[in-house]
mmCIF file with all atom_site columns, C-alpha atoms in Angstrom:
data_model
loop_
_atom_site.group_PDB
_atom_site.id
_atom_site.type_symbol
_atom_site.label_atom_id
_atom_site.label_alt_id
_atom_site.label_comp_id
_atom_site.label_asym_id
_atom_site.label_entity_id
_atom_site.label_seq_id
_atom_site.pdbx_PDB_ins_code
_atom_site.Cartn_x
_atom_site.Cartn_y
_atom_site.Cartn_z
_atom_site.occupancy
_atom_site.B_iso_or_equiv
_atom_site.pdbx_formal_charge
_atom_site.auth_seq_id
_atom_site.auth_comp_id
_atom_site.auth_asym_id
_atom_site.auth_atom_id
_atom_site.pdbx_PDB_model_num
ATOM 1   C CA . MET A 1 1   ? 0.000  0.000   0.000   1.00 74.00 ? 13  MET A CA 1
ATOM 2   C CA . VAL A 1 2   ? 1.335  3.423   -0.952  1.00 84.00 ? 14  VAL A CA 1
ATOM 3   C CA . GLU A 1 3   ? 1.194  6.092   1.760   1.00 87.00 ? 15  GLU A CA 1
ATOM 4   C CA . LYS A 1 4   ? 1.497  9.854   1.173   1.00 88.00 ? 16  LYS A CA 1
ATOM 5   C CA . ILE A 1 5   ? 3.585  12.105  3.419   1.00 89.00 ? 17  ILE A CA 1
ATOM 6   C CA . LYS A 1 6   ? 4.509  15.730  2.692   1.00 88.00 ? 18  LYS A CA 1
ATOM 7   C CA . GLY A 1 7   ? 3.945  15.312  -1.038  1.00 87.00 ? 19  GLY A CA 1
ATOM 8   C CA . GLN A 1 8   ? 5.989  12.115  -1.168  1.00 90.00 ? 20  GLN A CA 1
ATOM 9   C CA . SER A 1 9   ? 4.684  8.626   -1.862  1.00 90.00 ? 21  SER A CA 1
ATOM 10  C CA . ILE A 1 10  ? 6.158  5.904   0.297   1.00 94.00 ? 22  ILE A CA 1
ATOM 11  C CA . GLN A 1 11  ? 6.022  2.146   -0.159  1.00 93.00 ? 23  GLN A CA 1
ATOM 12  C CA . ILE A 1 12  ? 7.101  -0.121  2.718   1.00 94.00 ? 24  ILE A CA 1
ATOM 13  C CA . LYS A 1 13  ? 7.590  -3.851  2.261   1.00 93.00 ? 25  LYS A CA 1
ATOM 14  C CA . THR A 1 14  ? 8.972  -6.536  4.553   1.00 94.00 ? 26  THR A CA 1
ATOM 15  C CA . GLY A 1 15  ? 10.802 -9.575  3.350   1.00 94.00 ? 27  GLY A CA 1
ATOM 16  C CA . LEU A 1 16  ? 14.012 -11.507 3.022   1.00 94.00 ? 28  LEU A CA 1
ATOM 17  C CA . VAL A 1 17  ? 17.168 -10.668 1.101   1.00 93.00 ? 29  VAL A CA 1
ATOM 18  C CA . LYS A 1 18  ? 20.483 -12.426 0.721   1.00 90.00 ? 30  LYS A CA 1
ATOM 19  C CA . ILE A 1 19  ? 23.403 -10.029 0.569   1.00 91.00 ? 31  ILE A CA 1
ATOM 20  C CA . ASN A 1 20  ? 26.650 -11.328 -0.917  1.00 91.00 ? 32  ASN A CA 1
ATOM 21  C CA . SER A 1 21  ? 28.625 -8.091  -0.644  1.00 91.00 ? 33  SER A CA 1
ATOM 22  C CA . LEU A 1 22  ? 27.329 -5.288  1.568   1.00 88.00 ? 34  LEU A CA 1
ATOM 23  C CA . PRO A 1 23  ? 29.367 -2.468  -0.068  1.00 89.00 ? 35  PRO A CA 1
ATOM 24  C CA . ALA A 1 24  ? 28.330 -3.582  -3.573  1.00 89.00 ? 36  ALA A CA 1
ATOM 25  C CA . THR A 1 25  ? 24.673 -3.812  -2.522  1.00 88.00 ? 37  THR A CA 1
ATOM 26  C CA . ILE A 1 26  ? 24.679 -0.309  -1.020  1.00 85.00 ? 38  ILE A CA 1
ATOM 27  C CA . LYS A 1 27  ? 26.355 1.117   -4.128  1.00 85.00 ? 39  LYS A CA 1
ATOM 28  C CA . SER A 1 28  ? 23.845 -0.634  -6.405  1.00 86.00 ? 40  SER A CA 1
ATOM 29  C CA . LEU A 1 29  ? 20.877 0.613   -4.360  1.00 85.00 ? 41  LEU A CA 1
ATOM 30  C CA . SER A 1 30  ? 22.122 4.191   -4.644  1.00 81.00 ? 42  SER A CA 1
ATOM 31  C CA . ARG A 1 31  ? 22.235 3.757   -8.426  1.00 81.00 ? 43  ARG A CA 1
ATOM 32  C CA . VAL A 1 32  ? 18.576 2.663   -8.385  1.00 81.00 ? 44  VAL A CA 1
ATOM 33  C CA . ALA A 1 33  ? 17.760 6.194   -7.218  1.00 70.00 ? 45  ALA A CA 1
ATOM 34  C CA . GLY A 1 34  ? 20.183 7.773   -9.730  1.00 65.00 ? 46  GLY A CA 1
ATOM 35  C CA . VAL A 1 35  ? 22.907 8.700   -7.230  1.00 54.00 ? 47  VAL A CA 1
ATOM 36  C CA . PRO A 1 36  ? 25.540 10.048  -7.881  1.00 49.00 ? 48  PRO A CA 1
ATOM 37  C CA . GLN A 1 37  ? 25.005 10.706  -11.615 1.00 44.00 ? 49  GLN A CA 1
ATOM 38  C CA . SER A 1 38  ? 21.677 12.541  -11.509 1.00 45.00 ? 50  SER A CA 1
ATOM 39  C CA . PRO A 1 39  ? 19.828 12.016  -8.243  1.00 50.00 ? 51  PRO A CA 1
ATOM 40  C CA . LYS A 1 40  ? 16.162 11.377  -8.696  1.00 55.00 ? 52  LYS A CA 1
ATOM 41  C CA . ASP A 1 41  ? 13.621 12.933  -6.419  1.00 70.00 ? 53  ASP A CA 1
ATOM 42  C CA . GLY A 1 42  ? 13.271 9.740   -4.394  1.00 85.00 ? 54  GLY A CA 1
ATOM 43  C CA . PHE A 1 43  ? 15.315 7.077   -2.709  1.00 90.00 ? 55  PHE A CA 1
ATOM 44  C CA . VAL A 1 44  ? 15.326 3.444   -1.660  1.00 91.00 ? 56  VAL A CA 1
ATOM 45  C CA . GLN A 1 45  ? 16.506 2.243   1.743   1.00 93.00 ? 57  GLN A CA 1
ATOM 46  C CA . VAL A 1 46  ? 16.875 -1.281  3.084   1.00 93.00 ? 58  VAL A CA 1
ATOM 47  C CA . PHE A 1 47  ? 17.466 -2.095  6.731   1.00 95.00 ? 59  PHE A CA 1
ATOM 48  C CA . SER A 1 48  ? 16.988 -4.959  9.135   1.00 94.00 ? 60  SER A CA 1
ATOM 49  C CA . GLN A 1 49  ? 13.690 -5.433  10.938  1.00 94.00 ? 61  GLN A CA 1
ATOM 50  C CA . LYS A 1 50  ? 15.597 -5.877  14.232  1.00 92.00 ? 62  LYS A CA 1
ATOM 51  C CA . ASN A 1 51  ? 15.564 -2.266  15.432  1.00 92.00 ? 63  ASN A CA 1
ATOM 52  C CA . VAL A 1 52  ? 12.244 -1.130  13.971  1.00 93.00 ? 64  VAL A CA 1
ATOM 53  C CA . VAL A 1 53  ? 9.047  -1.695  15.913  1.00 90.00 ? 65  VAL A CA 1
ATOM 54  C CA . SER A 1 54  ? 6.486  -0.962  13.171  1.00 89.00 ? 66  SER A CA 1
ATOM 55  C CA . ASN A 1 55  ? 5.715  0.828   9.925   1.00 91.00 ? 67  ASN A CA 1
ATOM 56  C CA . LYS A 1 56  ? 4.597  3.804   12.033  1.00 93.00 ? 68  LYS A CA 1
ATOM 57  C CA . GLN A 1 57  ? 8.207  4.341   13.134  1.00 94.00 ? 69  GLN A CA 1
ATOM 58  C CA . ILE A 1 58  ? 9.236  4.462   9.466   1.00 95.00 ? 70  ILE A CA 1
ATOM 59  C CA . LEU A 1 59  ? 6.424  6.837   8.506   1.00 95.00 ? 71  LEU A CA 1
ATOM 60  C CA . PHE A 1 60  ? 7.233  9.162   11.411  1.00 95.00 ? 72  PHE A CA 1
ATOM 61  C CA . ALA A 1 61  ? 10.932 9.132   10.493  1.00 96.00 ? 73  ALA A CA 1
ATOM 62  C CA . LEU A 1 62  ? 10.136 10.024  6.894   1.00 95.00 ? 74  LEU A CA 1
ATOM 63  C CA . SER A 1 63  ? 7.886  12.896  7.944   1.00 95.00 ? 75  SER A CA 1
ATOM 64  C CA . HIS A 1 64  ? 10.520 14.221  10.329  1.00 95.00 ? 76  HIS A CA 1
ATOM 65  C CA . SER A 1 65  ? 13.417 13.883  7.880   1.00 93.00 ? 77  SER A CA 1
ATOM 66  C CA . LEU A 1 66  ? 11.465 15.608  5.085   1.00 92.00 ? 78  LEU A CA 1
ATOM 67  C CA . SER A 1 67  ? 10.569 18.420  7.497   1.00 94.00 ? 79  SER A CA 1
ATOM 68  C CA . SER A 1 68  ? 14.255 18.867  8.299   1.00 94.00 ? 80  SER A CA 1
ATOM 69  C CA . PHE A 1 69  ? 14.911 19.671  4.618   1.00 91.00 ? 81  PHE A CA 1
ATOM 70  C CA . GLU A 1 70  ? 12.015 22.150  4.570   1.00 91.00 ? 82  GLU A CA 1
ATOM 71  C CA . THR A 1 71  ? 13.338 23.992  7.630   1.00 94.00 ? 83  THR A CA 1
ATOM 72  C CA . GLY A 1 72  ? 17.035 23.659  6.777   1.00 94.00 ? 84  GLY A CA 1
ATOM 73  C CA . SER A 1 73  ? 17.785 21.646  9.911   1.00 94.00 ? 85  SER A CA 1
ATOM 74  C CA . ASN A 1 74  ? 18.931 18.546  8.026   1.00 92.00 ? 86  ASN A CA 1
ATOM 75  C CA . ARG A 1 75  ? 22.330 17.206  9.047   1.00 93.00 ? 87  ARG A CA 1
ATOM 76  C CA . LEU A 1 76  ? 23.124 15.479  5.766   1.00 91.00 ? 88  LEU A CA 1
ATOM 77  C CA . ASN A 1 77  ? 22.615 16.533  2.145   1.00 88.00 ? 89  ASN A CA 1
ATOM 78  C CA . LEU A 1 78  ? 20.980 13.307  0.957   1.00 87.00 ? 90  LEU A CA 1
ATOM 79  C CA . LYS A 1 79  ? 17.388 12.571  1.956   1.00 89.00 ? 91  LYS A CA 1
ATOM 80  C CA . ALA A 1 80  ? 18.091 8.825   2.059   1.00 89.00 ? 92  ALA A CA 1
ATOM 81  C CA . LEU A 1 81  ? 20.820 9.270   4.668   1.00 91.00 ? 93  LEU A CA 1
ATOM 82  C CA . GLU A 1 82  ? 18.875 11.839  6.693   1.00 93.00 ? 94  GLU A CA 1
ATOM 83  C CA . PHE A 1 83  ? 15.996 9.347   6.745   1.00 95.00 ? 95  PHE A CA 1
ATOM 84  C CA . LEU A 1 84  ? 18.341 6.601   7.991   1.00 94.00 ? 96  LEU A CA 1
ATOM 85  C CA . LEU A 1 85  ? 19.546 8.841   10.840  1.00 95.00 ? 97  LEU A CA 1
ATOM 86  C CA . THR A 1 86  ? 15.955 9.591   11.813  1.00 95.00 ? 98  THR A CA 1
ATOM 87  C CA . VAL A 1 87  ? 14.653 6.001   11.653  1.00 96.00 ? 99  VAL A CA 1
ATOM 88  C CA . PHE A 1 88  ? 17.256 4.940   14.195  1.00 96.00 ? 100 PHE A CA 1
ATOM 89  C CA . ALA A 1 89  ? 17.309 8.195   16.205  1.00 94.00 ? 101 ALA A CA 1
ATOM 90  C CA . CYS A 1 90  ? 21.027 8.689   15.592  1.00 94.00 ? 102 CYS A CA 1
ATOM 91  C CA . THR A 1 91  ? 23.097 11.823  15.197  1.00 93.00 ? 103 THR A CA 1
ATOM 92  C CA . GLN A 1 92  ? 26.036 10.092  13.495  1.00 94.00 ? 104 GLN A CA 1
ATOM 93  C CA . LEU A 1 93  ? 25.814 8.217   10.208  1.00 92.00 ? 105 LEU A CA 1
ATOM 94  C CA . ASP A 1 94  ? 28.102 5.416   11.446  1.00 93.00 ? 106 ASP A CA 1
ATOM 95  C CA . SER A 1 95  ? 25.706 4.752   14.333  1.00 94.00 ? 107 SER A CA 1
ATOM 96  C CA . ALA A 1 96  ? 22.703 4.663   11.993  1.00 93.00 ? 108 ALA A CA 1
ATOM 97  C CA . ILE A 1 97  ? 24.478 2.232   9.661   1.00 90.00 ? 109 ILE A CA 1
ATOM 98  C CA . ASP A 1 98  ? 25.280 -0.015  12.640  1.00 91.00 ? 110 ASP A CA 1
ATOM 99  C CA . ALA A 1 99  ? 21.629 0.203   13.786  1.00 93.00 ? 111 ALA A CA 1
ATOM 100 C CA . ALA A 1 100 ? 20.464 -0.831  10.298  1.00 93.00 ? 112 ALA A CA 1
ATOM 101 C CA . CYS A 1 101 ? 22.000 -4.249  11.151  1.00 93.00 ? 113 CYS A CA 1
ATOM 102 C CA . LEU A 1 102 ? 22.540 -5.374  7.567   1.00 92.00 ? 114 LEU A CA 1
ATOM 103 C CA . LYS A 1 103 ? 25.032 -8.164  7.177   1.00 92.00 ? 115 LYS A CA 1
ATOM 104 C CA . GLU A 1 104 ? 26.258 -10.434 4.457   1.00 92.00 ? 116 GLU A CA 1
ATOM 105 C CA . GLY A 1 105 ? 23.996 -13.457 4.185   1.00 92.00 ? 117 GLY A CA 1
ATOM 106 C CA . LYS A 1 106 ? 20.246 -13.639 4.842   1.00 93.00 ? 118 LYS A CA 1
ATOM 107 C CA . ASN A 1 107 ? 18.497 -10.612 6.323   1.00 94.00 ? 119 ASN A CA 1
ATOM 108 C CA . GLU A 1 108 ? 14.886 -9.924  7.345   1.00 94.00 ? 120 GLU A CA 1
ATOM 109 C CA . VAL A 1 109 ? 14.440 -6.385  6.078   1.00 95.00 ? 121 VAL A CA 1
ATOM 110 C CA . PHE A 1 110 ? 12.229 -3.430  5.450   1.00 95.00 ? 122 PHE A CA 1
ATOM 111 C CA . LEU A 1 111 ? 12.414 -2.175  1.867   1.00 94.00 ? 123 LEU A CA 1
ATOM 112 C CA . VAL A 1 112 ? 11.386 1.483   1.775   1.00 94.00 ? 124 VAL A CA 1
ATOM 113 C CA . ALA A 1 113 ? 10.929 3.390   -1.480  1.00 93.00 ? 125 ALA A CA 1
ATOM 114 C CA . VAL A 1 114 ? 10.134 7.119   -1.491  1.00 93.00 ? 126 VAL A CA 1
ATOM 115 C CA . SER A 1 115 ? 9.365  9.508   -4.354  1.00 91.00 ? 127 SER A CA 1
ATOM 116 C CA . SER A 1 116 ? 7.056  12.385  -5.263  1.00 88.00 ? 128 SER A CA 1
ATOM 117 C CA . SER A 1 117 ? 6.261  10.540  -8.497  1.00 87.00 ? 129 SER A CA 1
ATOM 118 C CA . LYS A 1 118 ? 4.262  7.305   -8.256  1.00 88.00 ? 130 LYS A CA 1
ATOM 119 C CA . LYS A 1 119 ? 5.764  6.181   -11.572 1.00 88.00 ? 131 LYS A CA 1
ATOM 120 C CA . GLU A 1 120 ? 9.323  6.738   -10.305 1.00 88.00 ? 132 GLU A CA 1
ATOM 121 C CA . LEU A 1 121 ? 8.398  5.049   -7.014  1.00 90.00 ? 133 LEU A CA 1
ATOM 122 C CA . SER A 1 122 ? 7.199  1.966   -8.860  1.00 90.00 ? 134 SER A CA 1
ATOM 123 C CA . GLU A 1 123 ? 10.298 1.870   -11.099 1.00 90.00 ? 135 GLU A CA 1
ATOM 124 C CA . MET A 1 124 ? 12.727 2.207   -8.164  1.00 90.00 ? 136 MET A CA 1
ATOM 125 C CA . GLU A 1 125 ? 10.873 -0.410  -6.157  1.00 91.00 ? 137 GLU A CA 1
ATOM 126 C CA . LYS A 1 126 ? 10.926 -2.929  -9.030  1.00 92.00 ? 138 LYS A CA 1
ATOM 127 C CA . LYS A 1 127 ? 14.649 -2.354  -9.644  1.00 91.00 ? 139 LYS A CA 1
ATOM 128 C CA . ALA A 1 128 ? 15.455 -2.718  -5.925  1.00 92.00 ? 140 ALA A CA 1
ATOM 129 C CA . ILE A 1 129 ? 13.397 -5.924  -5.614  1.00 92.00 ? 141 ILE A CA 1
ATOM 130 C CA . LYS A 1 130 ? 15.199 -7.428  -8.596  1.00 91.00 ? 142 LYS A CA 1
ATOM 131 C CA . LEU A 1 131 ? 18.630 -6.255  -7.441  1.00 89.00 ? 143 LEU A CA 1
ATOM 132 C CA . LEU A 1 132 ? 18.167 -7.687  -3.945  1.00 90.00 ? 144 LEU A CA 1
ATOM 133 C CA . SER A 1 133 ? 16.302 -10.852 -5.005  1.00 89.00 ? 145 SER A CA 1
ATOM 134 C CA . PHE A 1 134 ? 13.781 -9.611  -2.448  1.00 92.00 ? 146 PHE A CA 1
ATOM 135 C CA . LYS A 1 135 ? 11.287 -12.207 -1.245  1.00 93.00 ? 147 LYS A CA 1
ATOM 136 C CA . MET A 1 136 ? 8.268  -10.506 0.262   1.00 88.00 ? 148 MET A CA 1
ATOM 137 C CA . GLU A 1 137 ? 6.788  -11.798 3.509   1.00 79.00 ? 149 GLU A CA 1
ATOM 138 C CA . LYS A 1 138 ? 3.138  -12.643 3.527   1.00 68.00 ? 150 LYS A CA 1
ATOM 139 C CA . LYS A 1 139 ? 1.133  -10.225 5.659   1.00 57.00 ? 151 LYS A CA 1
ATOM 140 C CA . GLY A 1 140 ? 1.487  -11.164 9.323   1.00 49.00 ? 152 GLY A CA 1
ATOM 141 C CA . GLN A 1 141 ? 3.802  -14.040 8.443   1.00 46.00 ? 153 GLN A CA 1
ATOM 142 C CA . LYS A 1 142 ? 6.457  -13.380 11.027  1.00 52.00 ? 154 LYS A CA 1
ATOM 143 C CA . ILE A 1 143 ? 7.068  -11.108 13.974  1.00 52.00 ? 155 ILE A CA 1
ATOM 144 C CA . THR A 1 144 ? 10.552 -11.232 15.429  1.00 57.00 ? 156 THR A CA 1
ATOM 145 C CA . THR A 1 145 ? 11.027 -12.400 19.023  1.00 59.00 ? 157 THR A CA 1
ATOM 146 C CA . LYS A 1 146 ? 12.132 -8.899  20.082  1.00 60.00 ? 158 LYS A CA 1
ATOM 147 C CA . LYS A 1 147 ? 8.905  -7.404  18.712  1.00 61.00 ? 159 LYS A CA 1
ATOM 148 C CA . GLN A 1 148 ? 6.814  -10.107 20.426  1.00 63.00 ? 160 GLN A CA 1
ATOM 149 C CA . LYS A 1 149 ? 8.376  -9.215  23.779  1.00 63.00 ? 161 LYS A CA 1
ATOM 150 C CA . ILE A 1 150 ? 7.642  -5.506  23.262  1.00 66.00 ? 162 ILE A CA 1
ATOM 151 C CA . ILE A 1 151 ? 4.050  -6.211  22.246  1.00 64.00 ? 163 ILE A CA 1
ATOM 152 C CA . GLN A 1 152 ? 3.532  -8.511  25.270  1.00 65.00 ? 164 GLN A CA 1
ATOM 153 C CA . ALA A 1 153 ? 4.903  -5.836  27.611  1.00 66.00 ? 165 ALA A CA 1
ATOM 154 C CA . PHE A 1 154 ? 1.958  -3.606  26.694  1.00 59.00 ? 166 PHE A CA 1
#
């Protein structure tokens, strides 16, 4: 389902990816969004499900990071990286990358695509899914143990 926030369309999917080379995967994902040649309006981010409680955390982070560009309070020049900082409530990029918990091998991830153009959003998402050999989880298929403990606490 595509959500709309501050004029941007956002698509969030959960699933499994197998990463052979983390640096190569990150570089390839940045190319999906046209970086560094001619950055498109949107971006694609992939991060582990481990440190994210729900889609609401992702939606809030996107809203906040987009607002930071509107007000000039952004810390980084790329929306994708500002978003990563905000999702994991970090002030340093290295900390946010660590919190993303991606590793070589199998990863349970969130795939997040963002763009003001629904057509561009769809294109980036398709390219990222193909690039990552992304296998989407069925709705409600799996909740990690950490999330179950948090849910049970409330």
